[in-house]
Amino acid sequence: MLRPGADPQNVQQSDVLCNFCERVWTDDLPLIEGHQGSIICGHCLRAACANLEKGVLAPSHSSCTMCLEHRDDPAWESPAVKASVICARCINLGARSLERDKDFNWKRA
Ligand SMILES: [Zn+2]
Ligand SMILES: [Zn+2]
């Protein structure tokens, strides 16, 4: 997401925030982009992966912040930013692409 008040015509790296924890994007912060500028950082993605392994379901009424779809699958809702939800498919896709990214030594656990 963009920091509130950021100029969409002149976006700086520091204007880009994780939708799930509002951490600011820095060069050493891995992140995954979803639809409509939604962002999840590596920290949140790791928490989401751990949650998936526990089999915890997020509220079923909400749609995924990343793909904007609603699914009846497990999902993770951010404890920090309410209504920010990522579905199991986006968690797995995101984790796979971060694990492949050689710039970061990111592991899901
Ligand atoms: Zn985050
Ligand atoms: Zn999704």
GROMACS .gro file of C-alpha atoms and ligand atoms in nm:
model
  111
    1MET     CA    1   0.000   0.000   0.000
    2LEU     CA    2   0.103   0.361  -0.036
    3ARG     CA    3   0.155   0.571   0.270
    4PRO     CA    4  -0.150   0.795   0.316
    5GLY     CA    5  -0.077   1.127   0.151
    6ALA     CA    6   0.194   0.992  -0.079
    7ASP     CA    7   0.197   1.130  -0.433
    8PRO     CA    8   0.100   0.843  -0.665
    9GLN     CA    9   0.277   1.021  -0.954
   10ASN     CA   10   0.606   1.032  -0.763
   11VAL     CA   11   0.626   0.727  -0.542
   12GLN     CA   12   0.938   0.692  -0.329
   13GLN     CA   13   1.052   0.366  -0.175
   14SER     CA   14   0.971   0.506   0.169
   15ASP     CA   15   0.610   0.562   0.056
   16VAL     CA   16   0.557   0.189   0.013
   17LEU     CA   17   0.424   0.009   0.321
   18CYS     CA   18   0.335  -0.351   0.395
   19ASN     CA   19  -0.045  -0.383   0.406
   20PHE     CA   20  -0.018  -0.625   0.695
   21CYS     CA   21   0.219  -0.447   0.938
   22GLU     CA   22   0.272  -0.102   0.781
   23ARG     CA   23   0.647  -0.156   0.783
   24VAL     CA   24   0.825   0.074   0.537
   25TRP     CA   25   0.990  -0.083   0.235
   26THR     CA   26   1.370  -0.083   0.261
   27ASP     CA   27   1.633  -0.251   0.046
   28ASP     CA   28   1.675  -0.537   0.290
   29LEU     CA   29   1.302  -0.602   0.327
   30PRO     CA   30   1.173  -0.869   0.090
   31LEU     CA   31   0.819  -0.812  -0.026
   32ILE     CA   32   0.556  -0.946  -0.262
   33GLU     CA   33   0.319  -0.730  -0.461
   34GLY     CA   34  -0.047  -0.817  -0.505
   35HIS     CA   35  -0.332  -0.650  -0.687
   36GLN     CA   36  -0.394  -0.277  -0.666
   37GLY     CA   37  -0.060  -0.203  -0.503
   38SER     CA   38  -0.113  -0.435  -0.209
   39ILE     CA   39   0.211  -0.548  -0.046
   40ILE     CA   40   0.309  -0.819   0.200
   41CYS     CA   41   0.657  -0.818   0.352
   42GLY     CA   42   0.870  -1.122   0.432
   43HIS     CA   43   0.801  -1.093   0.806
   44CYS     CA   44   0.425  -1.108   0.759
   45LEU     CA   45   0.453  -1.381   0.500
   46ARG     CA   46   0.650  -1.593   0.748
   47ALA     CA   47   0.383  -1.538   1.014
   48ALA     CA   48   0.116  -1.630   0.760
   49CYS     CA   49   0.301  -1.952   0.670
   50ALA     CA   50   0.328  -2.052   1.036
   51ASN     CA   51  -0.041  -1.987   1.077
   52LEU     CA   52  -0.124  -2.204   0.775
   53GLU     CA   53   0.072  -2.492   0.924
   54LYS     CA   54  -0.136  -2.465   1.240
   55GLY     CA   55  -0.447  -2.484   1.025
   56VAL     CA   56  -0.600  -2.167   1.167
   57LEU     CA   57  -0.873  -2.014   0.956
   58ALA     CA   58  -0.913  -1.643   0.907
   59PRO     CA   59  -1.261  -1.492   0.906
   60SER     CA   60  -1.441  -1.644   0.612
   61HIS     CA   61  -1.632  -1.330   0.521
   62SER     CA   62  -1.325  -1.136   0.414
   63SER     CA   63  -1.158  -1.132   0.076
   64CYS     CA   64  -0.785  -1.162   0.025
   65THR     CA   65  -0.598  -0.830   0.027
   66MET     CA   66  -0.352  -0.963  -0.230
   67CYS     CA   67  -0.573  -1.128  -0.496
   68LEU     CA   68  -0.903  -0.961  -0.398
   69GLU     CA   69  -1.082  -1.294  -0.414
   70HIS     CA   70  -1.284  -1.460  -0.146
   71ARG     CA   71  -1.215  -1.826  -0.077
   72ASP     CA   72  -1.334  -2.065   0.188
   73ASP     CA   73  -0.978  -2.185   0.239
   74PRO     CA   74  -0.750  -2.115   0.533
   75ALA     CA   75  -0.617  -1.763   0.535
   76TRP     CA   76  -0.425  -1.531   0.765
   77GLU     CA   77  -0.555  -1.208   0.906
   78SER     CA   78  -0.298  -0.957   1.022
   79PRO     CA   79  -0.310  -0.906   1.399
   80ALA     CA   80  -0.177  -0.553   1.344
   81VAL     CA   81  -0.392  -0.429   1.058
   82LYS     CA   82  -0.749  -0.553   1.080
   83ALA     CA   83  -0.915  -0.654   0.755
   84SER     CA   84  -0.580  -0.731   0.594
   85VAL     CA   85  -0.618  -1.095   0.497
   86ILE     CA   86  -0.406  -1.318   0.275
   87CYS     CA   87  -0.545  -1.644   0.137
   88ALA     CA   88  -0.363  -1.978   0.140
   89ARG     CA   89  -0.294  -1.960  -0.233
   90CYS     CA   90  -0.130  -1.618  -0.211
   91ILE     CA   91   0.069  -1.728   0.096
   92ASN     CA   92   0.206  -2.028  -0.093
   93LEU     CA   93   0.274  -1.838  -0.415
   94GLY     CA   94   0.443  -1.557  -0.224
   95ALA     CA   95   0.654  -1.790  -0.012
   96ARG     CA   96   0.767  -1.981  -0.319
   97SER     CA   97   0.875  -1.671  -0.506
   98LEU     CA   98   1.055  -1.522  -0.203
   99GLU     CA   99   1.238  -1.850  -0.147
  100ARG     CA  100   1.356  -1.836  -0.509
  101ASP     CA  101   1.474  -1.475  -0.480
  102LYS     CA  102   1.851  -1.490  -0.452
  103ASP     CA  103   1.877  -1.137  -0.316
  104PHE     CA  104   1.725  -1.252   0.011
  105ASN     CA  105   1.792  -1.558   0.216
  106TRP     CA  106   1.424  -1.586   0.300
  107LYS     CA  107   1.284  -1.906   0.444
  108ARG     CA  108   0.927  -1.966   0.541
  109ALA     CA  109   1.029  -2.108   0.878
  110ZN      ZN  110   0.454  -0.684   0.691
  111ZN      ZN  111  -0.526  -1.434  -0.226
   0.00000   0.00000   0.00000
